[in-house]
Short mmCIF file of N, CA and C in Angstrom, two decimals:
data_model
loop_
_atom_site.label_atom_id
_atom_site.label_comp_id
_atom_site.label_asym_id
_atom_site.label_seq_id
_atom_site.Cartn_x
_atom_site.Cartn_y
_atom_site.Cartn_z
N MET A 148 8.75 14.21 -27.33
CA MET A 148 7.47 13.53 -27.17
C MET A 148 7.17 13.32 -25.68
N THR A 149 5.90 13.43 -25.36
CA THR A 149 5.49 13.16 -23.99
C THR A 149 5.34 11.65 -23.80
N ILE A 150 5.24 11.24 -22.56
CA ILE A 150 5.05 9.82 -22.26
C ILE A 150 3.76 9.32 -22.91
N LYS A 151 2.72 10.13 -22.82
CA LYS A 151 1.43 9.73 -23.40
C LYS A 151 1.57 9.50 -24.91
N GLU A 152 2.29 10.37 -25.58
CA GLU A 152 2.50 10.24 -27.02
C GLU A 152 3.32 8.99 -27.34
N LEU A 153 4.32 8.72 -26.52
CA LEU A 153 5.13 7.52 -26.72
C LEU A 153 4.29 6.25 -26.56
N ILE A 154 3.43 6.25 -25.56
CA ILE A 154 2.55 5.09 -25.34
C ILE A 154 1.60 4.93 -26.50
N GLN A 155 1.02 6.02 -26.96
CA GLN A 155 0.10 5.95 -28.10
C GLN A 155 0.81 5.44 -29.35
N ALA A 156 2.05 5.86 -29.56
CA ALA A 156 2.81 5.39 -30.72
C ALA A 156 3.05 3.89 -30.63
N GLU A 157 3.37 3.40 -29.44
CA GLU A 157 3.57 1.96 -29.26
C GLU A 157 2.26 1.19 -29.46
N LEU A 158 1.16 1.76 -29.00
CA LEU A 158 -0.14 1.10 -29.18
C LEU A 158 -0.49 0.94 -30.65
N GLU A 159 -0.08 1.89 -31.47
CA GLU A 159 -0.34 1.81 -32.91
C GLU A 159 0.38 0.62 -33.54
N ARG A 160 1.48 0.21 -32.95
CA ARG A 160 2.28 -0.88 -33.51
C ARG A 160 1.82 -2.26 -33.05
N ILE A 161 0.98 -2.32 -32.02
CA ILE A 161 0.53 -3.60 -31.48
C ILE A 161 -0.59 -4.16 -32.35
N PRO A 162 -0.50 -5.44 -32.71
CA PRO A 162 -1.58 -6.06 -33.50
C PRO A 162 -2.91 -6.01 -32.74
N GLU A 163 -3.99 -5.88 -33.47
CA GLU A 163 -5.33 -5.74 -32.90
C GLU A 163 -5.68 -6.86 -31.93
N GLU A 164 -5.29 -8.09 -32.24
CA GLU A 164 -5.64 -9.22 -31.38
C GLU A 164 -4.92 -9.18 -30.03
N GLN A 165 -3.85 -8.43 -29.91
CA GLN A 165 -3.13 -8.32 -28.64
C GLN A 165 -3.54 -7.11 -27.81
N LEU A 166 -4.34 -6.24 -28.38
CA LEU A 166 -4.75 -5.03 -27.66
C LEU A 166 -5.61 -5.34 -26.44
N GLU A 167 -6.37 -6.44 -26.49
CA GLU A 167 -7.19 -6.80 -25.34
C GLU A 167 -6.32 -7.09 -24.12
N GLN A 168 -5.20 -7.76 -24.34
CA GLN A 168 -4.27 -8.04 -23.23
C GLN A 168 -3.71 -6.74 -22.65
N VAL A 169 -3.38 -5.81 -23.52
CA VAL A 169 -2.86 -4.52 -23.06
C VAL A 169 -3.94 -3.78 -22.27
N TYR A 170 -5.17 -3.84 -22.76
CA TYR A 170 -6.28 -3.18 -22.07
C TYR A 170 -6.47 -3.78 -20.67
N LYS A 171 -6.44 -5.10 -20.56
CA LYS A 171 -6.60 -5.74 -19.25
C LYS A 171 -5.48 -5.34 -18.30
N LEU A 172 -4.27 -5.28 -18.82
CA LEU A 172 -3.13 -4.87 -18.01
C LEU A 172 -3.30 -3.44 -17.50
N LEU A 173 -3.74 -2.54 -18.36
CA LEU A 173 -3.97 -1.16 -17.95
C LEU A 173 -5.07 -1.06 -16.90
N ARG A 174 -6.14 -1.84 -17.07
CA ARG A 174 -7.24 -1.83 -16.10
C ARG A 174 -6.74 -2.32 -14.73
N GLU A 175 -5.97 -3.41 -14.71
CA GLU A 175 -5.42 -3.92 -13.45
C GLU A 175 -4.53 -2.88 -12.78
N PHE A 176 -3.71 -2.23 -13.57
CA PHE A 176 -2.82 -1.21 -13.03
C PHE A 176 -3.62 -0.07 -12.40
N ASN A 177 -4.65 0.39 -13.09
CA ASN A 177 -5.47 1.48 -12.56
C ASN A 177 -6.23 1.06 -11.31
N GLU A 178 -6.72 -0.16 -11.26
CA GLU A 178 -7.45 -0.63 -10.08
C GLU A 178 -6.52 -0.71 -8.87
N LYS A 179 -5.31 -1.19 -9.08
CA LYS A 179 -4.35 -1.29 -7.98
C LYS A 179 -3.94 0.09 -7.48
N SER A 180 -3.77 1.03 -8.39
CA SER A 180 -3.36 2.37 -7.95
C SER A 180 -4.50 3.09 -7.24
N ASN A 181 -5.75 2.72 -7.54
CA ASN A 181 -6.90 3.32 -6.85
C ASN A 181 -7.07 2.74 -5.45
N GLU A 182 -6.51 1.58 -5.19
CA GLU A 182 -6.60 0.94 -3.88
C GLU A 182 -5.45 1.38 -2.99
N SER A 183 -5.10 2.65 -3.09
CA SER A 183 -3.93 3.12 -2.35
C SER A 183 -4.14 3.00 -0.85
N THR A 184 -3.09 2.61 -0.18
CA THR A 184 -3.12 2.52 1.27
C THR A 184 -2.10 3.51 1.82
N SER A 185 -2.31 3.90 3.03
CA SER A 185 -1.36 4.83 3.64
C SER A 185 -0.05 4.10 3.91
N ASP A 186 0.98 4.87 4.14
CA ASP A 186 2.28 4.28 4.46
C ASP A 186 2.20 3.46 5.74
N TRP A 187 1.40 3.93 6.70
CA TRP A 187 1.26 3.21 7.96
C TRP A 187 0.56 1.88 7.75
N GLU A 188 -0.47 1.86 6.89
CA GLU A 188 -1.16 0.60 6.60
C GLU A 188 -0.23 -0.37 5.90
N ALA A 189 0.57 0.15 4.96
CA ALA A 189 1.52 -0.70 4.25
C ALA A 189 2.55 -1.28 5.21
N LEU A 190 3.03 -0.45 6.15
CA LEU A 190 3.98 -0.94 7.15
C LEU A 190 3.34 -2.00 8.03
N GLY A 191 2.11 -1.77 8.46
CA GLY A 191 1.40 -2.75 9.28
C GLY A 191 1.22 -4.06 8.55
N ASP A 192 0.88 -3.99 7.26
CA ASP A 192 0.73 -5.20 6.45
C ASP A 192 2.05 -5.95 6.35
N LEU A 193 3.14 -5.21 6.14
CA LEU A 193 4.46 -5.84 6.04
C LEU A 193 4.86 -6.50 7.35
N LEU A 194 4.63 -5.82 8.46
CA LEU A 194 4.97 -6.40 9.76
C LEU A 194 4.14 -7.64 10.05
N GLU A 195 2.86 -7.59 9.70
CA GLU A 195 1.99 -8.75 9.90
C GLU A 195 2.47 -9.94 9.06
N GLU A 196 2.91 -9.65 7.85
CA GLU A 196 3.38 -10.70 6.94
C GLU A 196 4.69 -11.32 7.43
N CYS A 197 5.55 -10.51 8.05
CA CYS A 197 6.89 -10.97 8.42
C CYS A 197 7.00 -11.47 9.86
N LYS A 198 5.97 -11.31 10.67
CA LYS A 198 6.11 -11.66 12.08
C LYS A 198 6.37 -13.16 12.25
N VAL A 199 7.10 -13.47 13.27
CA VAL A 199 7.46 -14.85 13.57
C VAL A 199 6.34 -15.47 14.40
N LYS A 200 5.87 -16.62 13.97
CA LYS A 200 4.81 -17.31 14.69
C LYS A 200 5.45 -18.24 15.71
N THR A 201 5.45 -17.81 16.98
CA THR A 201 6.10 -18.58 18.03
C THR A 201 5.11 -19.39 18.85
N GLY A 202 3.84 -19.01 18.78
CA GLY A 202 2.85 -19.65 19.62
C GLY A 202 2.83 -19.07 21.02
N VAL A 203 3.67 -18.07 21.26
CA VAL A 203 3.75 -17.41 22.57
C VAL A 203 3.22 -15.99 22.38
N ASP A 204 2.10 -15.69 23.04
CA ASP A 204 1.50 -14.37 22.83
C ASP A 204 2.03 -13.29 23.76
N ASP A 205 2.82 -13.66 24.77
CA ASP A 205 3.36 -12.66 25.70
C ASP A 205 4.88 -12.57 25.61
N LEU A 206 5.42 -12.83 24.45
CA LEU A 206 6.87 -12.92 24.29
C LEU A 206 7.60 -11.64 24.69
N SER A 207 7.12 -10.49 24.26
CA SER A 207 7.85 -9.27 24.58
C SER A 207 7.74 -8.93 26.07
N TYR A 208 6.59 -9.21 26.67
CA TYR A 208 6.40 -8.89 28.09
C TYR A 208 7.19 -9.84 28.98
N GLN A 209 7.28 -11.08 28.57
CA GLN A 209 7.96 -12.10 29.38
C GLN A 209 9.32 -12.50 28.78
N HIS A 210 9.96 -11.59 28.05
CA HIS A 210 11.20 -11.96 27.35
C HIS A 210 12.29 -12.48 28.29
N ASP A 211 12.39 -11.93 29.50
CA ASP A 211 13.42 -12.42 30.43
C ASP A 211 13.17 -13.89 30.80
N HIS A 212 11.92 -14.25 30.95
CA HIS A 212 11.58 -15.64 31.26
C HIS A 212 12.00 -16.56 30.12
N TYR A 213 11.66 -16.16 28.88
CA TYR A 213 11.95 -17.03 27.74
C TYR A 213 13.43 -17.04 27.37
N LEU A 214 14.15 -15.94 27.62
CA LEU A 214 15.57 -15.90 27.27
C LEU A 214 16.48 -16.42 28.38
N HIS A 215 16.15 -16.08 29.64
CA HIS A 215 17.07 -16.36 30.74
C HIS A 215 16.51 -17.31 31.79
N GLY A 216 15.25 -17.69 31.66
CA GLY A 216 14.67 -18.63 32.60
C GLY A 216 14.23 -18.02 33.92
N THR A 217 14.18 -16.70 34.01
CA THR A 217 13.71 -16.07 35.25
C THR A 217 12.21 -16.34 35.42
N PRO A 218 11.70 -16.21 36.65
CA PRO A 218 10.26 -16.44 36.85
C PRO A 218 9.44 -15.45 36.00
N LYS A 219 8.28 -15.91 35.58
CA LYS A 219 7.40 -15.04 34.80
C LYS A 219 6.95 -13.87 35.65
N ARG A 220 6.81 -12.72 35.01
CA ARG A 220 6.30 -11.53 35.68
C ARG A 220 4.79 -11.65 35.85
N LYS A 221 4.25 -10.95 36.82
CA LYS A 221 2.80 -10.95 37.02
C LYS A 221 2.14 -10.24 35.85
N GLN A 222 0.99 -10.73 35.45
CA GLN A 222 0.25 -10.10 34.36
C GLN A 222 -0.25 -8.74 34.80
N LEU A 223 -0.27 -7.80 33.89
CA LEU A 223 -0.76 -6.45 34.19
C LEU A 223 -2.25 -6.43 34.31
#
């Protein structure tokens, strides 16, 4: 049996009153899969979600100052 046939067989066993829930679930699944993002966008979203909020916007440029106390570098 194909996957489609297996799904159809399972649908036949579901009571009519529960089919609406299955339909909503399938619609949500299809909508999410249509909203596909590129791997780069997904990576950007993940990095944005995980970044540490330090309140310091020049942390990477001035890392020696923040780690070792050296004088701040001149801004570019």
